[in-house]
Amino acid sequence: GNSVTQMEGPVTLSEEAFLTINCTYTATGYPSLFWYVQYPGEGLQLLLKATKADDKGSNKGFEATYRKETTSFHLEKGSVQVSDSAVYFCALSYGGSQGNLIFGKGTKLSVKP
Amino acid sequence: EAGVAQSPRYKIIEKRQSVAFWCNPISGHATLYWYQQILGQGPKLLIQFQNNGVVDDSQLPKDRFSAERLKGVDSTLKIQPAKLEDSAVYLCASSVLRGDTGELFFGEGSRLTVL
């Protein structure tokens, strides 16, 4: 079946450090891939997405590239800020009538000043 | 554009009691989802509606959970009787159906505590 595996946290970084959160997926066909973020006390919100192989999603300084050959969608940011502290979820979806999201377990990121 | 609305935001009940959560999706979104998010885990799909029909309810514990989406707009999720393990945040989400890429828009969630 379809599934998403992401690195376990928590991840603790100092401000301005480089961030990588690994995500790999198992799926048939060509799903769309997403990173959702959940800030403390807030609801889930889309951070970035990629809909086909080799696409790069980007937002707020975060990037992730859809790698079909390695079935991966790793999240990166060159210089994290305290305000990036949140839980990050990798997810996949086929859209349309099969559009439900399948989530990873989430990775908690804490950024210290 | 108004987002996905959910209520109540918080609910505390005792086990074996019942509870209902309400969701109003983004206007024009044909597909509505209910997810359960247990503390420390990723959200898990409970049920998916397309307009007012059920597309997927394979992970809904049907002996205690029920959901409906009358007139293809807002939806209600009910738990009766509640168990301790039902303590979670219940997330409602919606999406466009045709031509979409699978992006879901989430409400802020309803946090349930079962004592």
CSV table of C-alpha atoms in Angstrom, one decimal:
chain,number,residue,atom,x,y,z
A,1,GLY,CA,0.0,0.0,0.0
A,2,ASN,CA,0.9,3.7,-0.2
A,3,SER,CA,3.0,5.0,2.7
A,4,VAL,CA,5.3,7.8,3.8
A,5,THR,CA,8.3,7.5,6.1
A,6,GLN,CA,10.0,10.5,7.5
A,7,MET,CA,12.9,10.9,9.9
A,8,GLU,CA,12.1,10.8,13.5
A,9,GLY,CA,12.5,13.8,15.7
A,10,PRO,CA,12.8,15.8,17.6
A,11,VAL,CA,15.4,17.8,15.7
A,12,THR,CA,17.1,20.6,17.5
A,13,LEU,CA,19.1,23.2,15.7
A,14,SER,CA,20.7,26.6,16.4
A,15,GLU,CA,19.5,29.6,14.5
A,16,GLU,CA,21.0,29.9,11.0
A,17,ALA,CA,21.8,26.2,10.8
A,18,PHE,CA,21.1,24.1,7.7
A,19,LEU,CA,18.0,21.9,7.9
A,20,THR,CA,17.3,18.6,6.2
A,21,ILE,CA,14.3,16.4,7.1
A,22,ASN,CA,14.3,13.2,5.1
A,23,CYS,CA,11.1,11.8,3.6
A,24,THR,CA,10.7,8.7,1.4
A,25,TYR,CA,7.5,7.2,0.0
A,26,THR,CA,6.0,4.0,-1.3
A,27,ALA,CA,3.4,4.4,-3.9
A,28,THR,CA,2.2,3.1,-7.2
A,29,GLY,CA,2.0,5.4,-10.1
A,30,TYR,CA,2.8,9.1,-9.7
A,31,PRO,CA,1.4,10.8,-6.6
A,32,SER,CA,1.7,14.4,-5.8
A,33,LEU,CA,4.0,15.1,-2.8
A,34,PHE,CA,3.6,17.7,0.0
A,35,TRP,CA,5.1,19.1,3.1
A,36,TYR,CA,2.6,20.4,5.6
A,37,VAL,CA,3.6,22.4,8.7
A,38,GLN,CA,1.9,22.7,12.0
A,39,TYR,CA,3.0,25.6,14.1
A,40,PRO,CA,2.3,25.5,17.9
A,41,GLY,CA,-1.4,26.1,18.6
A,42,GLU,CA,-2.3,26.3,14.9
A,43,GLY,CA,-3.8,24.0,12.3
A,44,LEU,CA,-2.1,22.2,9.5
A,45,GLN,CA,-1.1,24.3,6.5
A,46,LEU,CA,0.5,23.6,3.2
A,47,LEU,CA,4.2,24.5,3.1
A,48,LEU,CA,5.1,23.3,-0.4
A,49,LYS,CA,4.2,20.8,-3.0
A,50,ALA,CA,5.4,19.0,-6.2
A,51,THR,CA,3.2,17.3,-8.6
A,52,LYS,CA,5.6,15.4,-10.9
A,53,ALA,CA,9.1,14.0,-10.9
A,54,ASP,CA,12.0,16.5,-10.8
A,55,ASP,CA,9.6,19.3,-9.7
A,56,LYS,CA,11.0,21.5,-7.0
A,57,GLY,CA,8.5,22.9,-4.5
A,58,SER,CA,9.6,26.0,-2.6
A,59,ASN,CA,8.2,28.4,0.0
A,60,LYS,CA,9.5,30.6,2.8
A,61,GLY,CA,13.0,29.5,2.1
A,62,PHE,CA,12.2,25.8,2.3
A,63,GLU,CA,12.7,23.6,-0.7
A,64,ALA,CA,12.0,19.9,-1.7
A,65,THR,CA,12.6,18.1,-4.9
A,66,TYR,CA,10.5,15.2,-6.1
A,67,ARG,CA,13.0,12.4,-6.8
A,68,LYS,CA,11.2,9.5,-8.5
A,69,GLU,CA,14.4,7.4,-8.8
A,70,THR,CA,15.0,7.4,-5.0
A,71,THR,CA,11.3,7.9,-4.1
A,72,SER,CA,12.2,10.8,-1.9
A,73,PHE,CA,11.0,14.3,-1.1
A,74,HIS,CA,13.5,15.7,1.4
A,75,LEU,CA,12.8,19.1,3.0
A,76,GLU,CA,15.7,21.6,3.2
A,77,LYS,CA,16.3,25.1,4.4
A,78,GLY,CA,19.6,26.9,4.3
A,79,SER,CA,19.3,29.0,7.4
A,80,VAL,CA,16.6,28.2,9.9
A,81,GLN,CA,15.0,30.8,12.2
A,82,VAL,CA,13.4,30.4,15.7
A,83,SER,CA,10.0,31.0,14.0
A,84,ASP,CA,10.5,27.8,12.0
A,85,SER,CA,10.0,25.7,15.1
A,86,ALA,CA,7.0,23.5,14.3
A,87,VAL,CA,6.1,19.9,13.4
A,88,TYR,CA,6.6,19.1,9.7
A,89,PHE,CA,4.6,16.4,7.9
A,90,CYS,CA,5.5,14.8,4.6
A,91,ALA,CA,2.5,13.5,2.7
A,92,LEU,CA,1.4,12.1,-0.7
A,93,SER,CA,-1.9,12.2,-2.6
A,94,TYR,CA,-3.2,11.2,-6.0
A,95,GLY,CA,-5.7,14.0,-6.2
A,96,GLY,CA,-9.2,13.9,-7.6
A,97,SER,CA,-11.4,11.2,-6.2
A,98,GLN,CA,-8.3,9.5,-4.7
A,99,GLY,CA,-7.2,12.8,-3.2
A,100,ASN,CA,-6.9,11.8,0.4
A,101,LEU,CA,-3.5,12.7,2.0
A,102,ILE,CA,-1.4,9.9,3.4
A,103,PHE,CA,0.9,11.4,6.1
A,104,GLY,CA,4.1,10.5,7.7
A,105,LYS,CA,4.4,10.6,11.5
A,106,GLY,CA,5.8,14.1,11.6
A,107,THR,CA,9.1,15.6,12.6
A,108,LYS,CA,9.3,18.2,15.4
A,109,LEU,CA,11.8,20.9,14.8
A,110,SER,CA,13.0,23.2,17.6
A,111,VAL,CA,15.3,26.1,16.7
A,112,LYS,CA,17.2,27.8,19.5
A,113,PRO,CA,18.5,31.3,19.3
B,1,GLU,CA,-11.9,33.5,0.9
B,2,ALA,CA,-13.1,31.9,4.1
B,3,GLY,CA,-11.3,28.8,5.2
B,4,VAL,CA,-12.6,25.5,6.6
B,5,ALA,CA,-14.6,26.1,9.7
B,6,GLN,CA,-14.9,23.6,12.6
B,7,SER,CA,-16.6,23.6,15.9
B,8,PRO,CA,-16.3,23.1,18.8
B,9,ARG,CA,-12.6,23.8,19.2
B,10,TYR,CA,-12.4,21.9,22.4
B,11,LYS,CA,-14.5,19.2,24.0
B,12,ILE,CA,-14.0,17.2,27.2
B,13,ILE,CA,-16.3,14.2,27.9
B,14,GLU,CA,-16.4,11.1,30.0
B,15,LYS,CA,-16.0,7.7,28.4
B,16,ARG,CA,-19.3,6.2,27.0
B,17,GLN,CA,-20.7,9.7,26.4
B,18,SER,CA,-21.4,11.0,22.9
B,19,VAL,CA,-19.9,14.0,21.0
B,20,ALA,CA,-20.5,15.6,17.7
B,21,PHE,CA,-18.2,17.8,15.6
B,22,TRP,CA,-19.2,20.1,12.8
B,23,CYS,CA,-17.4,21.2,9.7
B,24,ASN,CA,-18.1,23.7,7.0
B,25,PRO,CA,-15.7,23.4,4.0
B,26,ILE,CA,-14.5,26.1,1.6
B,27,SER,CA,-17.3,27.1,-0.7
B,28,GLY,CA,-17.2,25.1,-3.9
B,29,HIS,CA,-15.0,22.3,-2.6
B,30,ALA,CA,-16.6,19.1,-3.6
B,31,THR,CA,-14.5,16.8,-1.4
B,32,LEU,CA,-14.5,16.7,2.3
B,33,TYR,CA,-12.4,14.7,4.7
B,34,TRP,CA,-12.3,13.9,8.4
B,35,TYR,CA,-8.9,13.0,9.8
B,36,GLN,CA,-8.0,11.8,13.3
B,37,GLN,CA,-4.7,13.1,14.7
B,38,ILE,CA,-3.6,11.4,17.9
B,39,LEU,CA,-0.9,13.2,19.9
B,40,GLY,CA,2.6,12.5,18.4
B,41,GLN,CA,1.3,11.0,15.2
B,42,GLY,CA,0.4,12.0,11.7
B,43,PRO,CA,-3.3,12.5,10.8
B,44,LYS,CA,-5.2,9.4,9.7
B,45,LEU,CA,-8.1,9.5,7.3
B,46,LEU,CA,-11.4,8.5,8.9
B,47,ILE,CA,-13.8,9.3,6.0
B,48,GLN,CA,-13.9,11.0,2.6
B,49,PHE,CA,-17.0,12.5,1.0
B,50,GLN,CA,-17.4,13.5,-2.6
B,51,ASN,CA,-20.3,15.9,-2.6
B,52,ASN,CA,-22.7,14.0,-0.3
B,53,GLY,CA,-21.5,10.5,-1.1
B,54,VAL,CA,-19.0,8.4,0.8
B,55,VAL,CA,-15.8,7.7,-1.2
B,56,ASP,CA,-13.7,6.0,1.5
B,57,ASP,CA,-14.7,5.0,5.1
B,58,SER,CA,-12.5,2.0,5.4
B,59,GLN,CA,-10.7,3.3,8.5
B,60,LEU,CA,-13.8,4.6,10.3
B,61,PRO,CA,-14.7,2.5,13.4
B,62,LYS,CA,-18.3,2.1,12.4
B,63,ASP,CA,-19.4,0.6,15.6
B,64,ARG,CA,-19.0,4.0,17.3
B,65,PHE,CA,-18.2,6.6,14.7
B,66,SER,CA,-20.6,8.0,12.1
B,67,ALA,CA,-20.5,10.9,9.7
B,68,GLU,CA,-22.8,12.6,7.3
B,69,ARG,CA,-22.6,15.3,4.7
B,70,LEU,CA,-26.1,16.5,4.0
B,71,LYS,CA,-26.7,18.5,0.8
B,72,GLY,CA,-23.0,18.1,-0.1
B,73,VAL,CA,-21.9,21.0,2.0
B,74,ASP,CA,-21.3,20.9,5.7
B,75,SER,CA,-20.6,17.7,7.6
B,76,THR,CA,-21.0,16.2,11.1
B,77,LEU,CA,-18.8,13.6,12.7
B,78,LYS,CA,-20.3,11.7,15.7
B,79,ILE,CA,-18.7,9.4,18.3
B,80,GLN,CA,-21.0,7.3,20.4
B,81,PRO,CA,-20.0,5.9,22.8
B,82,ALA,CA,-16.6,7.5,23.3
B,83,LYS,CA,-13.6,5.5,24.5
B,84,LEU,CA,-10.4,6.8,26.1
B,85,GLU,CA,-8.5,6.1,22.9
B,86,ASP,CA,-10.6,8.5,21.0
B,87,SER,CA,-8.8,11.4,22.6
B,88,ALA,CA,-7.4,13.2,19.6
B,89,VAL,CA,-7.7,16.2,17.4
B,90,TYR,CA,-10.4,15.8,14.7
B,91,LEU,CA,-9.4,17.6,11.5
B,92,CYS,CA,-11.7,18.5,8.7
B,93,ALA,CA,-10.3,19.3,5.3
B,94,SER,CA,-11.7,20.0,1.9
B,95,SER,CA,-10.4,20.1,-1.7
B,96,VAL,CA,-11.5,20.9,-5.2
B,97,LEU,CA,-12.4,17.7,-7.2
B,98,ARG,CA,-11.7,18.2,-10.8
B,99,GLY,CA,-8.2,19.0,-12.0
B,100,ASP,CA,-6.8,19.4,-8.6
B,101,THR,CA,-3.4,18.2,-7.5
B,102,GLY,CA,-4.4,16.8,-4.2
B,103,GLU,CA,-3.9,19.9,-2.0
B,104,LEU,CA,-6.1,19.8,1.0
B,105,PHE,CA,-7.2,22.8,3.1
B,106,PHE,CA,-7.5,22.1,6.8
B,107,GLY,CA,-9.6,23.6,9.5
B,108,GLU,CA,-8.1,24.3,12.9
B,109,GLY,CA,-9.4,21.1,14.4
B,110,SER,CA,-11.5,20.0,17.3
B,111,ARG,CA,-9.6,18.7,20.2
B,112,LEU,CA,-11.4,15.9,22.1
B,113,THR,CA,-10.4,14.7,25.6
B,114,VAL,CA,-12.1,11.6,26.9
B,115,LEU,CA,-11.8,11.0,30.6
